[in-house]
Amino acid sequence: MMKALELDDLATRFRFAEASVGVLGCLSVGYAVWTPCWFGGRGLWTAENTTTGTDSIQAPTPSLSPALEAEQVFAVLSFLMALASGLLCLIFACCWTSQTVRSYSNTRALLMVGQALFPTTLMLITLAPTGFFFLVCWSLFTKQHWEEISADPGSLGSSYWLGALGWALLLGVLPGVFLVEQCLVPDPLPQLREAAEKWWRVRACQPYDPRSFSEGHAQTDSAFLRGEKRYMSFP
């Protein structure tokens, strides 16, 4: 049975920490994309009004500059990635445990390819591009309004600063935590291989009995799952 928020070893604590950083970064990105408080009450979706012709009576018509169009494209892309990545982080934070993939079939498949799959690496792979795409959007907005921002930096709103916090978490804090994890948390594959070999030796020594096969399978599975508490995570 899965136990939510398992934090009983170093590996799971790092997994939960990186998932929390990812969720905070995705929330900041999502808030920044869809709120207008970037600069002076304007946001990514505010079109600049321009007048056409020389007639002063003619009403102004909104136009989109290429820079604003690029901002919006990267904003939508980063929001969609933040939505998917945030859900992935919640799954790894709340549902993933050290025993999630310690089944016979998953263990055999992982040992055959000689690789382990670590959730923290998968989160880094999805969250880093999210932060990068939003950084491009944020940088384009800053470049386009740089003269106004330089003249009045106090007009920068909460969306702008939360956006900066979002890409900083996803591109700075998260990779830093990941690197520390790689240095401190040992590779669980050797322990998993040892546990699997013990499991297979026990199975090989047991005579085949159709009536007790299910019971023996369940007992050895339980013994294997109670082995050293290591988690398999996505690389």
Short mmCIF file of C-alpha atoms in Angstrom, two decimals:
data_model
loop_
_atom_site.label_atom_id
_atom_site.label_comp_id
_atom_site.label_asym_id
_atom_site.label_seq_id
_atom_site.Cartn_x
_atom_site.Cartn_y
_atom_site.Cartn_z
CA MET A 1 0.00 0.00 0.00
CA MET A 2 1.25 3.44 -0.90
CA LYS A 3 1.95 5.86 1.87
CA ALA A 4 1.61 9.52 0.92
CA LEU A 5 4.42 11.92 1.75
CA GLU A 6 6.97 9.25 2.63
CA LEU A 7 9.96 11.14 4.02
CA ASP A 8 11.80 8.44 5.93
CA ASP A 9 15.11 8.51 4.01
CA LEU A 10 17.38 10.99 2.29
CA ALA A 11 16.35 10.08 -1.24
CA THR A 12 12.64 10.63 -0.64
CA ARG A 13 13.33 13.92 1.14
CA PHE A 14 15.20 15.19 -1.90
CA ARG A 15 12.40 13.99 -4.16
CA PHE A 16 9.82 15.84 -2.08
CA ALA A 17 11.99 18.98 -1.92
CA GLU A 18 12.47 19.09 -5.69
CA ALA A 19 8.77 18.43 -6.27
CA SER A 20 7.90 21.30 -3.92
CA VAL A 21 10.29 23.66 -5.72
CA GLY A 22 8.78 22.58 -9.03
CA VAL A 23 5.21 23.19 -7.87
CA LEU A 24 6.09 26.66 -6.55
CA GLY A 25 7.88 27.53 -9.79
CA CYS A 26 4.97 26.33 -11.93
CA LEU A 27 2.44 28.26 -9.83
CA SER A 28 4.53 31.42 -10.17
CA VAL A 29 4.79 30.98 -13.93
CA GLY A 30 1.06 30.31 -14.32
CA TYR A 31 0.15 33.35 -12.21
CA ALA A 32 2.52 35.62 -14.11
CA VAL A 33 1.28 34.52 -17.53
CA TRP A 34 -2.41 35.23 -16.92
CA THR A 35 -2.31 38.34 -14.72
CA PRO A 36 -1.84 41.89 -16.05
CA CYS A 37 0.34 43.35 -13.28
CA TRP A 38 3.64 43.44 -15.16
CA PHE A 39 4.36 47.11 -15.64
CA GLY A 40 2.06 50.04 -15.09
CA GLY A 41 -1.05 47.89 -15.19
CA ARG A 42 -0.03 46.31 -18.49
CA GLY A 43 0.65 42.63 -19.04
CA LEU A 44 1.56 40.16 -21.73
CA TRP A 45 -1.89 40.37 -23.27
CA THR A 46 -2.14 44.17 -23.45
CA ALA A 47 -2.13 45.37 -27.04
CA GLU A 48 -0.64 48.78 -27.79
CA ASN A 49 -3.01 51.28 -29.39
CA THR A 50 -1.84 52.94 -32.57
CA THR A 51 -3.59 55.37 -34.88
CA THR A 52 -3.71 54.93 -38.62
CA GLY A 53 -3.78 57.91 -40.98
CA THR A 54 -3.67 61.56 -40.04
CA ASP A 55 -7.31 62.00 -39.12
CA SER A 56 -7.44 62.68 -35.38
CA ILE A 57 -11.10 61.65 -35.29
CA GLN A 58 -10.29 58.14 -36.42
CA ALA A 59 -10.40 55.68 -33.51
CA PRO A 60 -7.14 54.01 -32.47
CA THR A 61 -6.75 50.38 -33.45
CA PRO A 62 -4.81 47.84 -31.38
CA SER A 63 -1.80 46.28 -33.04
CA LEU A 64 0.53 43.50 -32.04
CA SER A 65 4.25 44.00 -32.53
CA PRO A 66 6.41 40.98 -33.41
CA ALA A 67 8.00 41.17 -29.96
CA LEU A 68 4.61 41.06 -28.25
CA GLU A 69 3.55 38.13 -30.41
CA ALA A 70 6.72 36.25 -29.45
CA GLU A 71 6.08 37.00 -25.77
CA GLN A 72 2.60 35.55 -26.02
CA VAL A 73 3.77 32.42 -27.85
CA PHE A 74 6.40 31.65 -25.24
CA ALA A 75 3.97 32.55 -22.46
CA VAL A 76 1.36 30.04 -23.67
CA LEU A 77 4.02 27.38 -24.22
CA SER A 78 5.51 27.87 -20.76
CA PHE A 79 2.05 27.84 -19.15
CA LEU A 80 1.10 24.53 -20.78
CA MET A 81 4.40 23.00 -19.74
CA ALA A 82 4.02 24.39 -16.22
CA LEU A 83 0.57 22.81 -15.97
CA ALA A 84 1.83 19.38 -17.01
CA SER A 85 5.04 19.61 -14.99
CA GLY A 86 3.20 20.80 -11.88
CA LEU A 87 0.86 17.80 -12.02
CA LEU A 88 3.86 15.52 -12.44
CA CYS A 89 5.51 17.07 -9.37
CA LEU A 90 2.35 16.56 -7.31
CA ILE A 91 2.25 12.90 -8.31
CA PHE A 92 5.88 12.36 -7.32
CA ALA A 93 5.44 14.29 -4.07
CA CYS A 94 2.21 12.67 -2.88
CA CYS A 95 1.97 9.25 -4.54
CA TRP A 96 5.49 8.00 -5.22
CA THR A 97 7.11 5.90 -2.49
CA SER A 98 10.25 3.81 -2.12
CA GLN A 99 8.22 0.69 -2.93
CA THR A 100 6.37 1.97 -6.01
CA VAL A 101 8.43 0.11 -8.60
CA ARG A 102 9.86 -2.67 -6.45
CA SER A 103 7.76 -5.28 -8.16
CA TYR A 104 9.24 -8.37 -9.77
CA SER A 105 8.46 -7.35 -13.35
CA ASN A 106 9.74 -3.78 -13.01
CA THR A 107 12.87 -4.89 -11.17
CA ARG A 108 13.70 -7.51 -13.79
CA ALA A 109 13.20 -5.03 -16.63
CA LEU A 110 15.36 -2.36 -14.97
CA LEU A 111 18.14 -4.81 -14.17
CA MET A 112 18.15 -6.14 -17.73
CA VAL A 113 18.86 -2.68 -19.14
CA GLY A 114 21.16 -1.84 -16.22
CA GLN A 115 19.55 1.52 -15.57
CA ALA A 116 17.33 2.99 -12.89
CA LEU A 117 14.66 5.58 -13.54
CA PHE A 118 14.72 8.52 -11.16
CA PRO A 119 11.73 10.86 -10.60
CA THR A 120 14.05 13.76 -9.75
CA THR A 121 15.73 13.53 -13.15
CA LEU A 122 12.39 13.40 -14.92
CA MET A 123 11.25 16.49 -13.02
CA LEU A 124 14.45 18.30 -14.00
CA ILE A 125 13.97 17.36 -17.65
CA THR A 126 10.42 18.76 -17.70
CA LEU A 127 10.81 21.75 -15.39
CA ALA A 128 14.02 23.19 -16.84
CA PRO A 129 12.50 23.76 -20.32
CA THR A 130 9.42 25.27 -18.62
CA GLY A 131 11.62 27.79 -16.85
CA PHE A 132 13.65 28.46 -19.99
CA PHE A 133 10.63 29.21 -22.18
CA PHE A 134 9.21 31.54 -19.57
CA LEU A 135 12.61 33.21 -19.16
CA VAL A 136 12.54 33.96 -22.90
CA CYS A 137 9.07 35.50 -22.53
CA TRP A 138 10.14 37.48 -19.44
CA SER A 139 13.31 38.70 -21.18
CA LEU A 140 11.43 39.83 -24.28
CA PHE A 141 9.02 41.85 -22.16
CA THR A 142 11.90 43.40 -20.22
CA LYS A 143 13.79 44.27 -23.40
CA GLN A 144 10.73 45.78 -25.06
CA HIS A 145 9.94 48.04 -22.07
CA TRP A 146 13.49 48.59 -20.84
CA GLU A 147 13.46 52.39 -21.23
CA GLU A 148 10.20 52.69 -19.31
CA ILE A 149 11.38 50.27 -16.63
CA SER A 150 14.65 52.15 -16.22
CA ALA A 151 12.78 55.43 -15.82
CA ASP A 152 10.26 54.08 -13.32
CA PRO A 153 11.22 50.67 -11.82
CA GLY A 154 8.61 51.15 -9.10
CA SER A 155 5.86 50.53 -11.65
CA LEU A 156 6.84 46.87 -11.97
CA GLY A 157 3.99 44.77 -10.65
CA SER A 158 3.59 41.47 -8.83
CA SER A 159 3.26 39.43 -12.02
CA TYR A 160 6.68 40.57 -13.21
CA TRP A 161 8.41 39.72 -9.93
CA LEU A 162 6.58 36.42 -9.45
CA GLY A 163 7.55 35.50 -12.99
CA ALA A 164 11.18 36.23 -12.13
CA LEU A 165 10.80 34.06 -9.02
CA GLY A 166 9.32 31.27 -11.14
CA TRP A 167 12.15 30.99 -13.64
CA ALA A 168 14.73 31.45 -10.87
CA LEU A 169 13.26 28.47 -8.99
CA LEU A 170 13.09 26.29 -12.10
CA LEU A 171 16.46 27.23 -13.59
CA GLY A 172 18.48 28.00 -10.46
CA VAL A 173 17.20 26.40 -7.27
CA LEU A 174 15.94 23.13 -8.79
CA PRO A 175 19.19 22.24 -10.64
CA GLY A 176 21.13 23.14 -7.49
CA VAL A 177 19.08 20.77 -5.34
CA PHE A 178 19.40 18.10 -8.02
CA LEU A 179 23.20 18.37 -8.07
CA VAL A 180 23.35 18.11 -4.28
CA GLU A 181 21.14 15.03 -4.46
CA GLN A 182 23.45 13.41 -7.00
CA CYS A 183 26.38 13.94 -4.64
CA LEU A 184 24.70 12.75 -1.43
CA VAL A 185 22.25 10.03 -2.46
CA PRO A 186 23.87 6.74 -3.56
CA ASP A 187 22.72 4.91 -6.65
CA PRO A 188 19.98 2.47 -5.56
CA LEU A 189 20.61 0.07 -8.46
CA PRO A 190 23.27 -2.07 -6.65
CA GLN A 191 20.97 -2.55 -3.65
CA LEU A 192 18.09 -3.39 -5.95
CA ARG A 193 20.21 -5.89 -7.86
CA GLU A 194 21.29 -7.56 -4.62
CA ALA A 195 17.72 -7.75 -3.38
CA ALA A 196 16.57 -9.18 -6.70
CA GLU A 197 19.29 -11.85 -6.68
CA LYS A 198 18.21 -12.93 -3.19
CA TRP A 199 14.61 -13.05 -4.36
CA TRP A 200 15.51 -15.22 -7.35
CA ARG A 201 17.65 -17.59 -5.22
CA VAL A 202 14.74 -18.08 -2.86
CA ARG A 203 12.41 -18.79 -5.75
CA ALA A 204 14.88 -21.23 -7.35
CA CYS A 205 15.21 -23.24 -4.14
CA GLN A 206 11.48 -23.68 -3.70
CA PRO A 207 9.93 -26.82 -5.25
CA TYR A 208 7.03 -26.24 -7.59
CA ASP A 209 3.68 -26.83 -5.89
CA PRO A 210 0.57 -25.56 -7.69
CA ARG A 211 -1.35 -25.36 -4.41
CA SER A 212 1.27 -23.26 -2.61
CA PHE A 213 2.53 -21.30 -5.59
CA SER A 214 0.37 -18.27 -4.89
CA GLU A 215 1.23 -18.25 -1.18
CA GLY A 216 4.95 -18.65 -1.83
CA HIS A 217 4.89 -15.96 -4.50
CA ALA A 218 3.16 -13.57 -2.12
CA GLN A 219 5.58 -14.35 0.73
CA THR A 220 8.70 -13.85 -1.38
CA ASP A 221 7.25 -10.72 -2.91
CA SER A 222 6.64 -9.36 0.59
CA ALA A 223 10.16 -10.28 1.65
CA PHE A 224 11.57 -8.55 -1.41
CA LEU A 225 9.49 -5.43 -0.83
CA ARG A 226 10.63 -5.29 2.78
CA GLY A 227 14.25 -5.22 1.67
CA GLU A 228 16.42 -2.18 2.18
CA LYS A 229 14.18 0.84 1.67
CA ARG A 230 15.44 2.39 -1.50
CA TYR A 231 13.38 4.08 -4.09
CA MET A 232 13.65 3.81 -7.81
CA SER A 233 13.30 7.15 -9.41
CA PHE A 234 13.23 8.49 -12.97
CA PRO A 235 16.83 9.42 -14.58
#
